[in-house]
Coordinates of C-alpha atoms and ligand atoms in Angstrom, one line a residue:
X1 CA -0.5 20.4 -0.7
X2 CA -1.6 20.3 2.8
X3 CA -3.9 22.7 4.7
X4 CA -0.6 24.6 6.1
X5 CA 1.1 24.6 3.3
X6 CA -1.8 26.4 1.4
X7 CA -2.4 28.9 4.0
X8 CA 1.5 29.8 3.6
X9 CA 1.3 29.7 0.1
X10 CA -1.4 32.4 0.3
X11 CA 0.2 34.6 2.2
X12 CA 3.6 34.4 0.1
X13 CA 1.0 34.9 -2.9
X14 CA -0.7 38.3 -1.6
X15 CA 3.0 39.6 -0.8
X16 CA 4.2 38.4 -4.4
X17 CA 0.9 40.2 -6.0
X18 CA 1.5 43.4 -4.1
X19 CA 5.6 43.5 -4.8
X20 CA 5.9 42.3 -8.2
X21 CA 2.8 43.4 -10.6
X22 CA 4.5 42.4 -13.8
X23 CA 4.1 38.8 -13.1
X24 CA 1.0 36.2 -13.0
X25 CA 1.7 33.8 -10.6
X26 CA -0.7 31.5 -8.6
X27 CA 1.4 28.8 -7.0
X28 CA 4.6 29.0 -4.8
X29 CA 6.8 26.3 -4.6
X30 CA 6.8 25.7 -0.8
X31 CA 9.1 22.6 0.6
X32 CA 9.7 21.3 4.3
X33 CA 13.3 22.3 5.1
X34 CA 15.6 19.5 5.9
X35 CA 17.1 21.3 8.7
X36 CA 16.1 23.4 11.4
X37 CA 18.7 26.3 10.7
X38 CA 16.8 26.6 7.4
X39 CA 13.2 27.0 9.1
X40 CA 10.4 24.8 8.8
X41 CA 9.7 25.6 5.2
X42 CA 11.5 27.1 2.6
X43 CA 10.6 28.3 -0.7
X44 CA 12.8 29.1 -4.0
X45 CA 10.3 31.3 -5.7
X46 CA 12.9 34.1 -6.1
X47 CA 15.1 32.1 -8.2
X48 CA 12.8 30.6 -10.2
X49 CA 11.3 34.1 -11.1
X50 CA 14.2 36.2 -11.4
X51 CA 14.5 36.1 -14.9
X52 CA 10.8 36.9 -15.5
X53 CA 11.2 39.8 -12.6
X54 CA 14.6 40.8 -14.0
X55 CA 16.0 41.3 -10.7
X56 CA 18.6 38.9 -9.0
X57 CA 17.3 36.6 -6.6
X58 CA 18.4 37.9 -3.4
X59 CA 17.0 41.2 -4.1
X60 CA 13.6 39.9 -5.1
X61 CA 13.7 38.0 -1.5
X62 CA 14.3 40.8 0.3
X63 CA 11.7 42.7 -1.3
X64 CA 9.0 40.2 -1.0
X65 CA 10.1 39.6 2.4
X66 CA 9.1 43.4 3.4
X67 CA 5.5 43.1 1.7
X68 CA 4.5 39.8 4.1
X69 CA 1.9 40.9 6.4
X70 CA 2.2 40.0 9.9
X71 CA 0.1 37.1 10.3
X72 CA -0.9 34.1 12.6
X73 CA 1.2 31.7 11.1
X74 CA 4.8 33.1 10.6
X75 CA 7.4 33.4 13.2
X76 CA 10.1 35.0 11.1
X77 CA 11.2 35.1 7.6
X78 CA 15.1 35.0 6.9
X79 CA 16.7 35.2 3.4
X80 CA 19.6 32.4 3.2
X81 CA 22.1 31.4 0.4
X82 CA 21.5 32.6 -3.1
X83 CA 17.6 33.6 -2.2
X84 CA 16.0 30.9 -0.6
X85 CA 13.1 32.3 2.0
X86 CA 13.1 30.5 4.9
X87 CA 9.8 30.5 6.9
X88 CA 9.7 29.7 10.9
X89 CA 6.1 28.8 11.8
X90 CA 4.8 29.8 15.2
X91 CA 4.7 27.6 17.5
X92 CA 1.5 28.9 19.3
X93 CA -0.3 28.4 16.2
X94 CA 0.6 25.0 15.8
X95 CA -0.2 24.3 19.3
X96 CA -3.9 25.8 18.7
X97 CA -3.7 23.6 15.4
X98 CA -3.0 20.6 17.1
X99 CA -6.6 20.4 19.2
X100 CA -8.0 19.9 15.8
X101 CA -5.9 16.8 14.9
X102 CA -8.1 13.7 14.7
X103 CA -11.5 15.5 14.1
X104 CA -10.4 16.0 10.2
X105 CA -7.2 15.6 8.3
X106 CA -6.0 18.0 6.5
X107 CA -5.8 17.0 2.9
X108 CA -7.5 19.3 0.6
X109 CA -6.7 20.5 -3.1
X110 CA -6.7 16.7 -4.3
X111 CA -8.6 15.8 -7.7
X112 CA -9.8 12.6 -6.6
X113 CA -12.6 12.6 -9.6
X114 CA -13.2 9.2 -10.5
X115 CA -12.4 5.7 -10.0
X116 CA -9.5 4.4 -8.6
X117 CA -9.1 0.5 -9.5
X118 CA -6.5 -1.5 -7.3
X119 CA -5.8 -4.9 -8.7
X120 CA -3.8 -7.0 -6.1
X121 CA -3.0 -10.2 -4.3
X122 CA -4.6 -12.2 -7.5
X123 CA -3.5 -15.9 -6.5
X124 CA -4.1 -18.3 -8.9
X125 CA -7.0 -21.3 -8.1
X126 CA -5.8 -24.5 -6.9
X127 CA -2.6 -23.4 -5.5
X128 CA -2.1 -22.1 -2.1
X129 CA -1.5 -18.7 -1.0
X130 CA 2.1 -18.9 -0.4
X131 CA 5.0 -16.4 0.8
X132 CA 5.1 -14.5 -3.1
X133 CA 1.6 -13.1 -2.7
X134 CA 2.3 -11.9 0.0
X135 CA 4.0 -8.8 -0.6
X136 CA 0.9 -8.0 -3.3
X137 CA -1.6 -8.4 -0.9
X138 CA -0.2 -6.3 1.9
X139 CA 1.5 -3.7 -0.4
X140 CA -2.3 -3.4 -2.2
X141 CA -3.9 -3.4 0.7
X142 CA -1.9 -0.2 2.1
X143 CA -2.2 1.6 -1.4
X144 CA -6.4 0.9 -1.0
X145 CA -6.3 2.4 2.3
X146 CA -4.2 5.6 1.6
X147 CA -6.1 6.4 -1.3
X148 CA -9.4 5.6 0.3
X149 CA -8.2 8.1 3.2
X150 CA -7.2 10.5 0.8
X151 CA -10.6 10.6 -0.8
X152 CA -10.8 8.5 -3.8
X153 CA -13.4 6.0 -4.8
X154 CA -11.4 2.6 -4.9
X155 CA -12.3 -0.2 -6.0
X156 CA -10.2 -3.1 -5.0
X157 CA -10.1 -6.1 -7.0
X158 CA -8.6 -9.5 -6.9
X159 CA -8.1 -10.7 -10.3
X160 CA -8.1 -14.3 -9.6
X161 CA -6.3 -17.0 -12.0
X162 CA -9.3 -18.9 -12.8
X163 CA -9.2 -19.6 -16.2
X164 CA -6.5 -21.4 -18.2
X165 CA -4.2 -24.9 -19.0
X166 CA -4.4 -25.8 -15.7
X167 CA -7.7 -26.8 -15.0
X168 CA -7.8 -29.6 -17.8
X169 CA -5.1 -31.3 -15.8
X170 CA -7.0 -30.8 -12.7
X171 CA -10.3 -32.3 -14.2
X172 CA -8.1 -35.6 -14.9
X173 CA -6.8 -35.6 -11.6
X174 CA -9.9 -35.2 -10.0
X175 CA -11.3 -37.9 -11.8
X176 CA -8.5 -40.3 -11.3
X177 CA -6.7 -40.0 -8.3
X178 CA -8.3 -37.9 -6.0
X179 CA -8.3 -38.6 -2.0
X180 CA -11.5 -38.1 -0.9
X181 CA -10.7 -37.9 2.7
X182 CA -8.2 -35.5 2.0
X183 CA -10.3 -33.6 -0.2
X184 CA -12.9 -33.0 2.5
X185 CA -10.2 -31.8 5.2
X186 CA -8.1 -29.6 2.9
X187 CA -9.3 -29.2 -0.7
X188 CA -6.8 -26.6 -1.8
X189 CA -3.3 -29.0 -0.6
X190 CA -5.4 -32.2 -2.4
X191 CA -5.8 -30.0 -5.7
X192 CA -2.2 -29.3 -5.2
X193 CA -1.3 -32.8 -4.9
X194 CA -3.5 -34.5 -7.8
X195 CA -1.7 -31.4 -10.1
X196 CA 1.7 -32.5 -9.2
X197 CA 0.6 -36.2 -9.5
X198 CA -0.4 -35.3 -13.1
X199 CA 2.8 -33.9 -14.1
X200 CA 4.6 -37.0 -12.7
X201 CA 2.3 -39.2 -14.7
X202 CA 2.1 -36.9 -18.0
X203 CA 6.1 -37.5 -18.1
X204 CA 5.7 -41.3 -18.8
X205 CA 2.4 -41.5 -20.6
X206 CA 1.9 -38.7 -22.9
X207 CA -1.7 -39.4 -23.8
X208 CA -2.7 -38.3 -20.2
X209 CA -2.1 -34.5 -22.1
X210 CA -4.4 -35.3 -24.6
X211 CA -6.8 -36.1 -21.9
X212 CA -6.3 -32.9 -20.3
X213 CA -6.7 -30.8 -23.5
X214 CA -9.9 -32.6 -24.1
X215 CA -11.0 -31.8 -20.3
X216 CA -10.2 -28.1 -21.2
X217 CA -12.0 -28.1 -24.3
X218 CA -15.6 -29.2 -22.7
X219 CA -15.0 -27.0 -20.0
X220 CA -14.1 -23.9 -22.8
X221 CA -17.3 -25.5 -24.7
X222 CA -19.8 -24.9 -21.6
X223 CA -19.7 -29.0 -21.1
X224 CA -21.8 -29.3 -17.5
X225 CA -19.8 -31.6 -15.7
X226 CA -16.6 -29.9 -16.1
X227 CA -17.9 -26.5 -15.4
X228 CA -19.6 -27.3 -12.0
X229 CA -15.9 -29.2 -11.2
X230 CA -14.4 -25.6 -12.2
X231 CA -16.9 -23.8 -10.4
X232 CA -16.3 -25.9 -6.9
X233 CA -12.5 -25.5 -7.5
X234 CA -13.0 -22.0 -7.4
X235 CA -15.4 -22.3 -4.5
X236 CA -12.8 -24.2 -2.6
X237 CA -9.6 -22.2 -3.5
X238 CA -11.8 -18.8 -2.6
X239 CA -13.4 -20.6 1.0
X240 CA -9.2 -20.8 1.9
X241 CA -7.9 -17.5 1.0
X242 CA -11.1 -15.7 2.4
X243 CA -10.0 -17.4 6.1
X244 CA -6.1 -15.9 5.4
X245 CA -7.6 -12.7 4.0
X246 CA -10.2 -12.1 6.8
X247 CA -7.3 -13.5 9.6
X248 CA -5.2 -10.6 7.4
X249 CA -8.1 -7.9 7.7
X250 CA -8.2 -7.6 3.9
X251 CA -10.9 -6.9 2.3
X252 CA -12.2 -6.7 -1.9
X253 CA -14.7 -5.4 -3.4
X254 CA -14.4 -7.3 -6.4
X255 CA -13.8 -11.2 -7.4
X256 CA -13.6 -11.0 -10.9
X257 CA -11.3 -13.7 -11.8
X258 CA -9.7 -13.7 -15.1
X259 CA -12.7 -15.8 -16.4
X260 CA -15.0 -12.7 -16.0
X261 CA -13.4 -11.1 -18.8
X262 CA -13.9 -14.7 -21.1
X263 CA -16.6 -12.9 -23.7
X264 CA -14.9 -9.5 -24.0
X265 CA -11.4 -11.8 -25.7
X266 CA -13.2 -12.4 -28.9
X267 CA -14.1 -8.4 -29.0
X268 CA -10.3 -7.4 -28.2
X269 CA -9.2 -9.5 -31.1
X270 CA -11.4 -8.2 -33.4
X271 CA -10.3 -4.6 -32.7
X272 CA -6.7 -5.5 -32.7
X273 CA -7.1 -7.0 -35.8
X274 CA -9.3 -4.3 -37.5
X275 CA -7.1 -1.4 -36.2
X276 CA -4.0 -3.5 -37.7
X277 CA -2.5 -3.9 -34.5
X278 CA -2.1 -7.4 -34.1
X279 CA -0.8 -9.3 -37.7
X280 CA -0.7 -13.0 -38.4
X281 CA 2.5 -14.7 -37.8
X282 CA 3.0 -18.3 -38.2
X283 CA -1.0 -18.9 -37.4
X284 CA -0.8 -16.8 -34.2
X285 CA -1.9 -13.2 -34.0
X286 CA 0.8 -11.4 -32.6
X287 CA 1.6 -7.6 -31.9
X288 CA 4.7 -6.4 -32.5
X289 CA 6.3 -3.1 -31.3
X290 CA 8.6 -0.2 -32.3
X291 CA 12.3 -0.9 -32.5
X292 CA 12.9 2.0 -30.0
X293 CA 10.2 0.3 -27.4
X294 CA 12.8 -2.6 -27.0
X295 CA 9.9 -5.2 -26.3
X296 CA 9.1 -8.6 -27.3
X297 CA 6.5 -8.9 -29.8
X298 CA 3.1 -9.8 -27.5
X299 CA 1.0 -13.0 -28.7
X300 CA -2.5 -12.3 -28.2
X301 CA -4.3 -15.6 -29.8
X302 CA -2.8 -18.8 -30.2
X303 CA -2.3 -20.7 -33.6
X304 CA -5.5 -23.0 -31.6
X305 CA -7.5 -20.0 -31.3
X306 CA -6.8 -19.8 -27.5
X307 CA -6.1 -16.7 -25.8
X308 CA -3.5 -15.7 -23.6
X309 CA -2.5 -14.1 -20.0
X310 CA -2.0 -10.9 -22.3
X311 CA -5.7 -11.0 -23.9
X312 CA -7.1 -11.5 -20.8
X313 CA -5.8 -8.3 -19.5
X314 CA -6.3 -6.3 -22.4
X315 CA -10.0 -7.4 -22.0
X316 CA -9.8 -6.7 -18.3
X317 CA -8.9 -3.2 -19.0
X318 CA -11.5 -2.7 -22.0
X319 CA -14.3 -3.9 -19.4
X320 CA -12.8 -1.2 -16.7
X321 CA -12.9 1.4 -18.6
X322 CA -16.4 0.9 -19.7
X323 CA -17.9 0.0 -16.4
X324 CA -16.1 2.7 -14.3
X325 CA -15.3 6.2 -14.5
X326 CA -11.6 5.9 -14.2
X327 CA -9.4 7.7 -12.7
X328 CA -6.3 5.1 -12.8
X329 CA -5.9 1.7 -12.5
X330 CA -3.0 0.4 -10.1
X331 CA -1.5 -3.0 -10.9
X332 CA 0.8 -4.7 -7.6
X333 CA 2.7 -7.9 -8.7
X334 CA 6.1 -9.0 -8.7
X335 CA 9.3 -7.6 -10.5
X336 CA 8.7 -10.6 -13.0
X337 CA 5.2 -9.0 -14.5
X338 CA 7.2 -5.4 -15.6
X339 CA 7.7 -6.8 -19.5
X340 CA 4.4 -8.4 -19.5
X341 CA 2.8 -5.0 -18.3
X342 CA 4.9 -2.8 -20.7
X343 CA 3.5 -4.6 -23.3
X344 CA 0.0 -4.5 -22.4
X345 CA 0.2 -0.6 -21.7
X346 CA 2.0 -0.4 -25.0
X347 CA -0.8 -1.8 -27.0
X348 CA -3.3 0.1 -25.0
X349 CA -1.5 3.2 -26.3
X350 CA -1.5 1.9 -29.9
X351 CA -5.6 1.7 -29.3
X352 CA -5.5 5.2 -28.2
X353 CA -6.9 4.0 -24.8
X354 CA -5.7 6.9 -22.7
X355 CA -6.4 6.1 -19.2
X356 CA -3.9 6.1 -16.6
X357 CA -2.3 3.2 -15.5
X358 CA 0.7 1.9 -13.2
X359 CA 2.6 -0.9 -12.7
X360 CA 3.3 -0.9 -9.1
X361 CA 5.9 -3.5 -9.1
X362 CA 8.1 -5.0 -6.2
X363 CA 11.2 -7.1 -5.3
X364 CA 11.0 -10.9 -4.4
X365 CA 11.6 -12.2 -0.9
X366 CA 13.8 -14.2 0.5
X367 CA 15.0 -16.0 3.7
X368 CA 18.3 -15.4 5.0
X369 CA 18.3 -17.7 8.1
X370 CA 17.3 -20.6 6.1
X371 CA 14.0 -21.9 8.3
X372 CA 12.1 -22.7 5.5
X373 CA 14.2 -23.3 2.5
X374 CA 14.7 -26.6 3.7
X375 CA 11.1 -27.7 3.6
X376 CA 9.8 -29.8 0.5
X377 CA 8.5 -27.9 -2.5
X378 CA 10.5 -24.7 -1.3
X379 CA 7.2 -22.9 -0.9
X380 CA 6.5 -21.4 2.4
X381 CA 2.6 -21.3 2.6
X382 CA 1.1 -17.8 3.9
X383 CA -0.9 -19.4 6.6
X384 CA 1.9 -21.5 8.2
X385 CA 4.2 -18.1 8.0
X386 CA 1.4 -16.4 10.0
X387 CA 0.9 -19.5 12.3
X388 CA 4.8 -19.3 12.8
X389 CA 4.9 -15.3 13.7
X390 CA 2.0 -15.0 16.2
X391 CA 3.7 -18.1 17.7
X392 CA 6.8 -16.2 18.2
X393 CA 4.9 -12.8 19.1
X394 CA 3.1 -15.3 21.8
X395 CA 6.4 -16.4 23.5
X396 CA 7.7 -12.6 23.5
X397 CA 4.4 -11.4 25.1
X398 CA 4.1 -14.1 27.5
X399 CA 7.9 -13.5 28.6
X400 CA 7.6 -9.6 28.8
X401 CA 4.5 -9.5 30.2
X402 CA 3.0 -12.7 32.5
X403 CA 0.7 -11.1 34.4
X404 CA -1.9 -10.9 31.4
X405 CA -4.3 -13.5 31.2
X406 CA -4.3 -16.2 28.5
X407 CA -6.9 -14.7 26.3
X408 CA -5.2 -11.2 26.4
X409 CA -1.8 -12.6 25.4
X410 CA -3.6 -14.6 22.6
X411 CA -5.0 -11.5 21.2
X412 CA -2.0 -9.2 21.5
X413 CA 0.5 -12.1 19.9
X414 CA -2.1 -12.2 17.1
X415 CA -1.8 -8.5 16.7
X416 CA 1.6 -8.4 16.9
X417 CA 2.3 -11.7 14.8
X418 CA 0.6 -10.5 11.9
X419 CA 1.5 -6.9 12.3
X420 CA 5.2 -7.8 12.6
X421 CA 4.8 -10.0 9.0
X422 CA 3.3 -6.9 7.1
X423 CA 5.4 -4.4 8.8
X424 CA 8.9 -6.2 7.5
X425 CA 7.3 -6.4 3.8
X426 CA 5.9 -2.4 4.1
X427 CA 8.6 -1.2 5.8
X428 CA 11.0 -1.8 2.7
X429 CA 11.6 0.4 -0.2
X430 CA 8.9 -1.8 -2.6
X431 CA 11.5 -2.5 -5.4
X432 CA 14.5 -3.8 -3.1
X433 CA 14.6 -7.6 -2.8
X434 CA 13.4 -8.3 1.0
X435 CA 15.7 -10.3 2.7
X436 CA 13.0 -11.5 5.8
X437 CA 14.6 -12.6 8.9
X438 CA 12.1 -13.5 12.2
X439 CA 14.6 -11.8 15.0
X440 CA 14.7 -8.6 13.2
X441 CA 10.8 -8.5 12.4
X442 CA 10.0 -9.3 16.0
X443 CA 12.3 -7.1 17.7
X444 CA 10.5 -4.7 20.1
X445 CA 13.8 -2.1 19.1
X446 CA 14.5 -0.3 15.9
X447 CA 11.9 -0.5 13.0
X448 CA 9.9 -3.3 13.3
X449 CA 6.0 -2.9 14.2
X450 CA 6.1 -4.3 17.6
X451 CA 8.3 -1.4 18.4
X452 CA 5.6 0.9 16.9
X453 CA 2.9 -0.7 18.5
X454 CA 4.4 -0.5 21.6
X455 CA 5.0 3.1 21.4
X456 CA 1.0 3.5 21.1
X457 CA 0.6 1.2 24.0
X458 CA 2.8 2.9 25.9
X459 CA 1.0 6.6 25.7
X460 CA -2.4 4.7 26.2
X461 CA -0.8 3.8 29.8
X462 CA 0.2 7.2 30.0
X463 CA -3.5 8.3 29.5
X464 CA -4.7 5.3 31.7
X465 CA -2.7 6.6 34.4
X466 CA -4.0 10.3 33.9
X467 CA -7.5 8.9 34.4
X468 CA -6.7 7.0 37.3
X469 CA -4.9 10.2 39.0
X470 CA -8.3 12.2 37.9
X471 CA -6.5 14.1 35.5
X472 CA -8.7 15.2 32.5
X473 CA -7.7 16.9 29.2
X474 CA -9.1 20.3 28.8
X475 CA -9.3 21.5 25.3
X476 CA -10.2 25.0 26.0
X477 CA -7.0 25.9 27.7
X478 CA -4.2 27.6 25.9
X479 CA -1.3 25.1 25.3
X480 CA 2.2 25.8 26.3
X481 CA 5.4 24.1 24.5
X482 CA 8.7 25.0 25.9
X483 CA 10.9 21.7 25.5
X484 CA 12.9 21.4 22.5
X485 CA 12.0 17.6 22.7
X486 CA 7.9 18.8 22.6
X487 CA 8.3 21.2 19.7
X488 CA 10.0 18.9 17.3
X489 CA 7.6 16.2 17.8
X490 CA 4.5 18.8 17.5
X491 CA 6.6 19.8 13.9
X492 CA 6.9 16.4 12.7
X493 CA 3.4 15.8 13.6
X494 CA 2.7 18.3 10.7
X495 CA 4.5 16.1 8.7
X496 CA 1.7 13.6 8.8
X497 CA -0.8 15.0 5.9
X498 CA 2.2 15.6 3.8
X499 CA 3.9 11.8 4.1
X500 CA 0.6 10.3 3.7
X501 CA 0.1 12.5 0.0
X502 CA 3.8 11.3 -1.3
X503 CA 3.2 7.5 -0.4
X504 CA -0.2 7.8 -2.6
X505 CA 1.7 9.7 -5.6
X506 CA 4.6 7.3 -5.2
X507 CA 3.0 4.2 -4.5
X508 CA 5.5 3.7 -1.7
X509 CA 3.7 2.3 2.0
X510 CA 7.2 2.4 3.2
X511 CA 7.7 6.5 3.2
X512 CA 4.9 6.1 5.9
X513 CA 6.4 3.6 7.6
X514 CA 9.8 5.5 8.3
X515 CA 7.8 8.8 9.2
X516 CA 5.8 6.2 12.1
X517 CA 9.1 5.3 13.3
X518 CA 10.4 8.5 13.3
X519 CA 7.7 9.6 15.3
X520 CA 7.8 7.4 17.8
X521 CA 11.5 7.8 18.2
X522 CA 10.7 11.4 18.6
X523 CA 8.1 10.4 20.9
X524 CA 10.3 8.5 22.8
X525 CA 12.8 11.0 23.2
X526 CA 10.1 13.7 24.1
X527 CA 8.7 11.0 26.9
X528 CA 12.4 10.5 28.4
X529 CA 13.2 14.4 28.4
X530 CA 9.9 15.8 29.5
X531 CA 8.1 14.7 32.7
X532 CA 4.4 14.2 31.5
X533 CA 2.1 13.6 35.0
X534 CA 4.8 14.6 37.0
X535 CA 5.3 18.3 35.5
X536 CA 4.6 20.8 38.2
X537 CA 2.3 23.2 36.4
X538 CA -1.2 21.8 35.6
X539 CA -1.0 23.6 32.3
X540 CA 1.9 21.9 31.1
X541 CA 0.2 18.4 31.9
X542 CA -2.6 19.4 30.0
X543 CA -0.7 20.3 26.9
X544 CA 1.5 17.5 27.2
X545 CA -1.5 14.9 27.4
X546 CA -2.8 16.5 24.4
X547 CA 0.1 16.1 22.8
X548 CA 0.2 12.5 23.6
X549 CA -3.2 11.7 22.7
X550 CA -2.6 13.5 19.1
X551 CA 0.6 11.3 18.7
X552 CA -1.2 8.0 19.8
X553 CA -4.2 9.0 17.2
X554 CA -1.5 9.7 14.2
X555 CA 0.4 6.5 15.2
X556 CA -2.4 4.4 14.9
X557 CA -4.0 6.0 11.9
X558 CA -0.6 5.5 10.4
X559 CA -0.7 2.0 11.0
X560 CA -3.7 1.6 10.4
X561 CA -3.1 2.7 6.4
X562 CA -0.3 0.0 6.5
X563 CA -3.2 -2.4 7.8
X564 CA -1.7 -2.9 11.1
X565 CA -3.7 -3.2 14.1
X566 CA -3.1 -1.6 17.7
X567 CA -3.5 -2.9 20.9
X568 CA -3.9 -0.5 24.1
X569 CA -1.8 -2.2 26.4
X570 CA 1.0 -5.0 25.2
Ligands
LIG1 N1 -2.6 -14.3 -11.1 C1 -1.4 -13.7 -11.6 C2 -0.4 -14.3 -10.9 O1 -0.3 -14.9 -9.9 C3 -1.2 -11.9 -11.3 C4 -2.4 -11.3 -11.9 C5 -2.3 -10.2 -11.7 N2 -3.2 -8.9 -12.3 C6 -3.0 -8.8 -13.3 N3 -4.1 -8.3 -14.1 N4 -2.5 -9.2 -14.6 O2 0.8 -14.0 -11.0

């Protein structure tokens, strides 16, 4: 609930207590109306409580509104339909409150105790990040920003895939086919190459697989040479990932990869055995689920004693619940891991671990224009994607604004190009597959990040203009708003805290994206309908400039919650 909603609620509660002495109530459901006709907020209190009070809803609503005291917020109150109460908010109240936006955002009344662990991005070592990692990275980052903004303590964890059978193969490849020069220049590319080389060669020469198993075993037993190589592969991979994260303005608090939990895995196996949750099946250890769960059995230890992805995730949860004061854990991966997490969560239920966990999955990204689909290997490297987007943005910026100097153009292109890629992802419903189209994402029209960044820059230009004309904003003056377009805009500004909370509870950054888009559209409608600096009345100019300033604050803050930067001119 936002502060405004809380205030509305408290006035309603006062009246309810006075009118209906026989009921006990400490919460009232208030919803923003979806149509201006029904006011700004609505409550269904009368309908929901009709039985308890023992009267028909319209009567209840009538009695109640007679007892609502005059106050600074309510303009008028009406009864609609079967007993809805429609509340209209006073514009002068909102106008005065508008001045406070930016000092503090009104999120109260949230239980933000404990730690929120967000597990996202998580590429596998020795593989370059590709387009598939984009979604987990940007959705995870946005969820992190939103939760932090709401006041939660967030731990952003990059659950790197740094343990597994690939290392045996990589070590064999490294020892036999490494191109040293290439490895120096482009280590991950070279590691990928020797990995592919291994797969090809082992098809003809089966003994290679045995060699790889031996190397893996050495690694697992702590052999020094194997360990050092493994560490080096991790180091060079992380260096490249970090370059990309930095470029995308993404930061993690921890990089605890799968290997970090290695010593906990035997403990998990013990516990699962002891509690009779895992059973031996053909030499392996397996968890079987009740039929009604509709889940495949989950292997937690192979015949040869090796642990699996499932074991490592169980160990990870054990670590997190022992080392953090968990509020919740949020995993962000693509849709193909749904069964995996359902199994893991079900096993934690069987263990009676009650921590709140969410698997936030997303649909896979596809290309419609085929630009990259012909590329060998069919994988689009994340860095190439970013380069391409920035290059395209550079061309557009240069065309639109030839007078900018080269540095400015480059800087704007980077912000617009990276923002466009992120927004193309974040603005879509998380669970739908994404069709990625260059022309659409870099358009300056419609629901794209350049359009939003441009709206922001436009407001900044108005502010510069005001400044050049020596018009100073005066916060002590009473604000006056008369035009419909500006009143609509102010009311919409007030939705911001509610939308941020909704985006958090549903883990859907796209709700926030939709909101910023709608806000920018409403701003542009206002901008076209009402003169700002050219108005006759100084108080109106002052009021409108304050409105502009606050709208720009929210666009910037909103984009920031999506991990997208802004520029003051473009
Ligand atoms: N490394 C995995 C992959 O690339 C994702 C890990 C997700 N996190 C987790 N705790 N399982 O598919």
